[in-house]
Amino acid sequence: MEEKAKENGIAAMAACYQKFDPAAYLQYNYTPPRADFARKDSIVPWKLACLHRAFTEGDVSGELLVDIGSGPTLYQVMSGCEVFNKLILTDFLEVNRQELRCWLQNEGGCSLDWTPYLEHVCKLEGKRPSAWKEKAGRLRHVISDILPVDVHCSQPLAPETLPLAGADCLVSCFCLESVSPDLPAFTRALGHIGKLLRPGGHLLLIGALGESYYFGGPGVRIPVVPLNEAQVCDSLKESGYTLIRLEVYTLPQDMQVGVDDVTGVFFAKAKKE
Ligand SMILES: C[S@@+](CC[C@H](N)C(=O)[O-])C[C@H]1O[C@@H](n2cnc3c(N)ncnc32)[C@H](O)[C@@H]1O
Ligand SMILES: O=[N+]([O-])c1ccc2c(c1)CN[C@@H](CO)C2
């Protein structure tokens, strides 16, 4: 595809995001039924279990963890914050970075109460749920920056952001396929973020399968690259990663709540060659 067409596709995606509504997005995806900690088949507990296992099975280590396209959410770093001493959250939109700062400042008024998430991850770690306060303190302690990011740039973060060696681990959830105009752009973005990771570092990637759109707010319909498992595996391989594990969640009917047409969620643990 020639450069102008690529630029137009990326610009069109950026325009869609100008109306993104963090509070609505959180309401759509991070409250019951999709975030129901009493239901074994709810999506969020499945994601938290994948992340807990990936961060604690012994091969992931280092100093710096970077979350790419954090959005207004924190669930994705609640296990990782116990393994890394420095954590950088990133997003394309100031409204999302502001939501993350709101939680960090701990003065109330944020769009979602993350306590049930912190309690659930404490349980996964064999702690009593009331240890959530210590976990919140740990997370606030290790978050060192909340920065702008653009995965379509060959350098998604400002150059001075990372040590020369790169991050030791990246996590990215529902970002690349939700911000790319097509599969080639998704694969290029995967390559761009891979440059932030040191050789031998790990990528923990969560994403949507079979999704062609989602609502980022009332009436804010955002196109998504519909992915299948094979495409995820091929894109990882093409971008210089070795796949360690791919896990797939298939949505039960009542998890389809009218905010998207997602059919499944993938969790990939990969290593940069
Ligand atoms: C579907 S949300 C995912 C949010 C969160 N990681 C989660 O797990 O729910 C996609 C995020 O990608 C961000 N985004 C949009 N364009 C982007 C770009 N070009 N580069 C990086 N992130 C982008 C949006 O601001 C939004 O927060
Ligand atoms: O069920 N979930 O936990 C969940 C969380 C976030 C998102 C989805 C599902 C599906 N749509 C994506 C945007 O492409 C965002």
mmCIF file of N, CA and C and ligand atoms in Angstrom, residues 17 20 25 28-31 33-35 42-47 73 75 117 173-175 177-179 206-209 211-216 222-225 249 251 255 257 259-265, ligand 2:
data_model
loop_
_atom_site.group_PDB
_atom_site.id
_atom_site.type_symbol
_atom_site.label_atom_id
_atom_site.label_comp_id
_atom_site.label_asym_id
_atom_site.label_seq_id
_atom_site.Cartn_x
_atom_site.Cartn_y
_atom_site.Cartn_z
ATOM 1 N N TYR A 17 -10.790 8.300 17.521
ATOM 2 C CA TYR A 17 -10.473 8.309 18.956
ATOM 3 C C TYR A 17 -10.686 9.655 19.626
ATOM 4 N N PHE A 20 -13.434 9.359 22.066
ATOM 5 C CA PHE A 20 -13.371 8.246 23.022
ATOM 6 C C PHE A 20 -13.763 8.736 24.414
ATOM 7 N N TYR A 25 -16.381 3.681 28.309
ATOM 8 C CA TYR A 25 -15.608 2.479 27.935
ATOM 9 C C TYR A 25 -15.445 1.551 29.135
ATOM 10 N N TYR A 28 -18.766 -0.123 29.875
ATOM 11 C CA TYR A 28 -19.107 -1.172 28.891
ATOM 12 C C TYR A 28 -18.341 -2.469 29.156
ATOM 13 N N ASN A 29 -17.076 -2.358 29.520
ATOM 14 C CA ASN A 29 -16.207 -3.537 29.518
ATOM 15 C C ASN A 29 -15.691 -3.983 30.868
ATOM 16 N N TYR A 30 -15.783 -3.111 31.877
ATOM 17 C CA TYR A 30 -15.115 -3.427 33.147
ATOM 18 C C TYR A 30 -16.064 -3.423 34.341
ATOM 19 N N THR A 31 -17.345 -3.668 34.019
ATOM 20 C CA THR A 31 -18.355 -3.899 35.061
ATOM 21 C C THR A 31 -19.043 -5.221 34.691
ATOM 22 N N PRO A 33 -21.597 -7.891 33.134
ATOM 23 C CA PRO A 33 -21.135 -9.267 33.306
ATOM 24 C C PRO A 33 -19.679 -9.494 32.886
ATOM 25 N N ARG A 34 -19.075 -8.573 32.141
ATOM 26 C CA ARG A 34 -17.724 -8.869 31.627
ATOM 27 C C ARG A 34 -16.682 -8.862 32.742
ATOM 28 N N ALA A 35 -16.998 -8.130 33.823
ATOM 29 C CA ALA A 35 -16.099 -8.122 34.984
ATOM 30 C C ALA A 35 -16.925 -8.560 36.190
ATOM 31 N N SER A 42 -16.506 -15.353 33.388
ATOM 32 C CA SER A 42 -16.469 -13.922 33.046
ATOM 33 C C SER A 42 -15.107 -13.586 32.418
ATOM 34 N N ILE A 43 -15.101 -12.588 31.534
ATOM 35 C CA ILE A 43 -13.887 -12.319 30.738
ATOM 36 C C ILE A 43 -12.745 -11.756 31.590
ATOM 37 N N VAL A 44 -13.056 -10.793 32.428
ATOM 38 C CA VAL A 44 -11.971 -10.143 33.175
ATOM 39 C C VAL A 44 -11.237 -11.111 34.112
ATOM 40 N N PRO A 45 -11.959 -11.965 34.872
ATOM 41 C CA PRO A 45 -11.200 -12.930 35.693
ATOM 42 C C PRO A 45 -10.298 -13.841 34.851
ATOM 43 N N TRP A 46 -10.745 -14.166 33.634
ATOM 44 C CA TRP A 46 -9.906 -14.987 32.736
ATOM 45 C C TRP A 46 -8.628 -14.233 32.365
ATOM 46 N N LYS A 47 -8.770 -12.955 32.031
ATOM 47 C CA LYS A 47 -7.598 -12.140 31.664
ATOM 48 C C LYS A 47 -6.641 -12.029 32.842
ATOM 49 N N THR A 73 -7.384 1.913 31.989
ATOM 50 C CA THR A 73 -7.461 0.705 32.827
ATOM 51 C C THR A 73 -6.131 0.370 33.499
ATOM 52 N N TYR A 75 -6.016 -2.955 35.325
ATOM 53 C CA TYR A 75 -6.019 -4.388 35.644
ATOM 54 C C TYR A 75 -4.789 -5.093 35.087
ATOM 55 N N TYR A 117 -10.823 -5.540 41.674
ATOM 56 C CA TYR A 117 -9.758 -6.103 40.824
ATOM 57 C C TYR A 117 -8.525 -6.396 41.679
ATOM 58 N N CYS A 173 -2.868 -4.496 25.798
ATOM 59 C CA CYS A 173 -4.176 -5.162 25.809
ATOM 60 C C CYS A 173 -5.173 -4.401 24.953
ATOM 61 N N PHE A 174 -5.786 -5.091 24.002
ATOM 62 C CA PHE A 174 -6.846 -4.545 23.145
ATOM 63 C C PHE A 174 -6.424 -3.239 22.487
ATOM 64 N N CYS A 175 -5.150 -3.104 22.189
ATOM 65 C CA CYS A 175 -4.703 -1.850 21.585
ATOM 66 C C CYS A 175 -4.458 -2.007 20.080
ATOM 67 N N GLU A 177 -5.008 -4.044 17.540
ATOM 68 C CA GLU A 177 -6.082 -4.343 16.573
ATOM 69 C C GLU A 177 -7.187 -3.291 16.611
ATOM 70 N N SER A 178 -7.220 -2.513 17.717
ATOM 71 C CA SER A 178 -8.288 -1.504 17.877
ATOM 72 C C SER A 178 -7.871 -0.139 17.372
ATOM 73 N N VAL A 179 -6.617 -0.031 16.943
ATOM 74 C CA VAL A 179 -6.138 1.290 16.499
ATOM 75 C C VAL A 179 -5.572 1.220 15.079
ATOM 76 N N ILE A 206 -2.753 -9.125 24.917
ATOM 77 C CA ILE A 206 -4.170 -9.533 24.994
ATOM 78 C C ILE A 206 -4.897 -8.792 23.885
ATOM 79 N N GLY A 207 -5.816 -9.489 23.199
ATOM 80 C CA GLY A 207 -6.534 -8.798 22.139
ATOM 81 C C GLY A 207 -7.844 -9.473 21.786
ATOM 82 N N ALA A 208 -8.553 -8.810 20.875
ATOM 83 C CA ALA A 208 -9.882 -9.263 20.450
ATOM 84 C C ALA A 208 -9.749 -10.173 19.235
ATOM 85 N N LEU A 209 -10.551 -11.224 19.211
ATOM 86 C CA LEU A 209 -10.643 -12.098 18.040
ATOM 87 C C LEU A 209 -11.999 -11.871 17.374
ATOM 88 N N GLU A 211 -13.332 -9.414 15.935
ATOM 89 C CA GLU A 211 -14.040 -8.163 16.235
ATOM 90 C C GLU A 211 -13.859 -7.194 15.078
ATOM 91 N N SER A 212 -14.948 -6.569 14.617
ATOM 92 C CA SER A 212 -14.835 -5.610 13.505
ATOM 93 C C SER A 212 -15.134 -4.186 13.953
ATOM 94 N N TYR A 213 -15.726 -4.048 15.149
ATOM 95 C CA TYR A 213 -15.972 -2.684 15.674
ATOM 96 C C TYR A 213 -16.212 -2.765 17.167
ATOM 97 N N TYR A 214 -16.067 -1.652 17.847
ATOM 98 C CA TYR A 214 -16.519 -1.531 19.228
ATOM 99 C C TYR A 214 -16.932 -0.087 19.471
ATOM 100 N N PHE A 215 -17.725 0.114 20.539
ATOM 101 C CA PHE A 215 -18.121 1.481 20.896
ATOM 102 C C PHE A 215 -17.188 2.002 21.987
ATOM 103 N N GLY A 216 -16.517 3.118 21.670
ATOM 104 C CA GLY A 216 -15.624 3.769 22.645
ATOM 105 C C GLY A 216 -16.358 4.860 23.416
ATOM 106 N N ILE A 222 -15.904 2.495 16.671
ATOM 107 C CA ILE A 222 -14.493 2.457 16.260
ATOM 108 C C ILE A 222 -14.219 1.143 15.524
ATOM 109 N N PRO A 223 -13.698 1.206 14.291
ATOM 110 C CA PRO A 223 -13.427 -0.022 13.547
ATOM 111 C C PRO A 223 -12.238 -0.788 14.132
ATOM 112 N N VAL A 224 -12.302 -2.108 14.031
ATOM 113 C CA VAL A 224 -11.264 -2.978 14.589
ATOM 114 C C VAL A 224 -10.835 -3.962 13.497
ATOM 115 N N VAL A 225 -9.555 -4.323 13.487
ATOM 116 C CA VAL A 225 -9.082 -5.344 12.547
ATOM 117 C C VAL A 225 -9.545 -6.716 13.048
ATOM 118 N N TYR A 249 -10.082 -17.387 24.807
ATOM 119 C CA TYR A 249 -11.371 -17.369 25.523
ATOM 120 C C TYR A 249 -12.455 -17.120 24.488
ATOM 121 N N LEU A 251 -16.356 -16.080 23.899
ATOM 122 C CA LEU A 251 -17.402 -15.404 24.673
ATOM 123 C C LEU A 251 -18.685 -16.226 24.741
ATOM 124 N N MET A 255 -22.140 -12.591 27.322
ATOM 125 C CA MET A 255 -21.048 -11.616 27.421
ATOM 126 C C MET A 255 -21.066 -10.674 26.202
ATOM 127 N N VAL A 257 -22.696 -7.856 24.903
ATOM 128 C CA VAL A 257 -23.583 -6.876 25.560
ATOM 129 C C VAL A 257 -23.903 -5.678 24.671
ATOM 130 N N VAL A 259 -21.838 -3.776 22.869
ATOM 131 C CA VAL A 259 -20.850 -2.682 22.758
ATOM 132 C C VAL A 259 -19.765 -2.991 21.723
ATOM 133 N N ASP A 260 -19.833 -4.211 21.151
ATOM 134 C CA ASP A 260 -18.864 -4.607 20.127
ATOM 135 C C ASP A 260 -19.358 -5.925 19.508
ATOM 136 N N ASP A 261 -18.601 -6.446 18.565
ATOM 137 C CA ASP A 261 -18.991 -7.766 18.003
ATOM 138 C C ASP A 261 -17.868 -8.775 18.227
ATOM 139 N N VAL A 262 -17.141 -8.593 19.339
ATOM 140 C CA VAL A 262 -16.009 -9.492 19.631
ATOM 141 C C VAL A 262 -16.531 -10.907 19.858
ATOM 142 N N THR A 263 -15.822 -11.905 19.334
ATOM 143 C CA THR A 263 -16.266 -13.300 19.532
ATOM 144 C C THR A 263 -15.334 -14.038 20.496
ATOM 145 N N GLY A 264 -14.090 -13.551 20.609
ATOM 146 C CA GLY A 264 -13.144 -14.240 21.477
ATOM 147 C C GLY A 264 -12.064 -13.272 21.923
ATOM 148 N N VAL A 265 -11.291 -13.712 22.901
ATOM 149 C CA VAL A 265 -10.145 -12.936 23.394
ATOM 150 C C VAL A 265 -8.928 -13.850 23.383
HETATM 151 O O1 LIG B 2 -14.547 -8.246 27.843
HETATM 152 N N1 LIG B 2 -13.548 -7.561 28.078
HETATM 153 O O2 LIG B 2 -12.853 -7.650 29.106
HETATM 154 C C1 LIG B 2 -13.158 -6.612 27.079
HETATM 155 C C2 LIG B 2 -12.339 -5.558 27.458
HETATM 156 C C3 LIG B 2 -11.963 -4.621 26.511
HETATM 157 C C4 LIG B 2 -12.394 -4.733 25.198
HETATM 158 C C5 LIG B 2 -13.215 -5.814 24.811
HETATM 159 C C6 LIG B 2 -13.593 -6.759 25.766
HETATM 160 C C7 LIG B 2 -13.644 -5.982 23.405
HETATM 161 N N2 LIG B 2 -13.472 -4.785 22.620
HETATM 162 C C8 LIG B 2 -12.151 -4.192 22.821
HETATM 163 C C9 LIG B 2 -11.919 -3.037 21.874
HETATM 164 O O3 LIG B 2 -11.518 -3.543 20.665
HETATM 165 C C10 LIG B 2 -11.989 -3.697 24.223
#
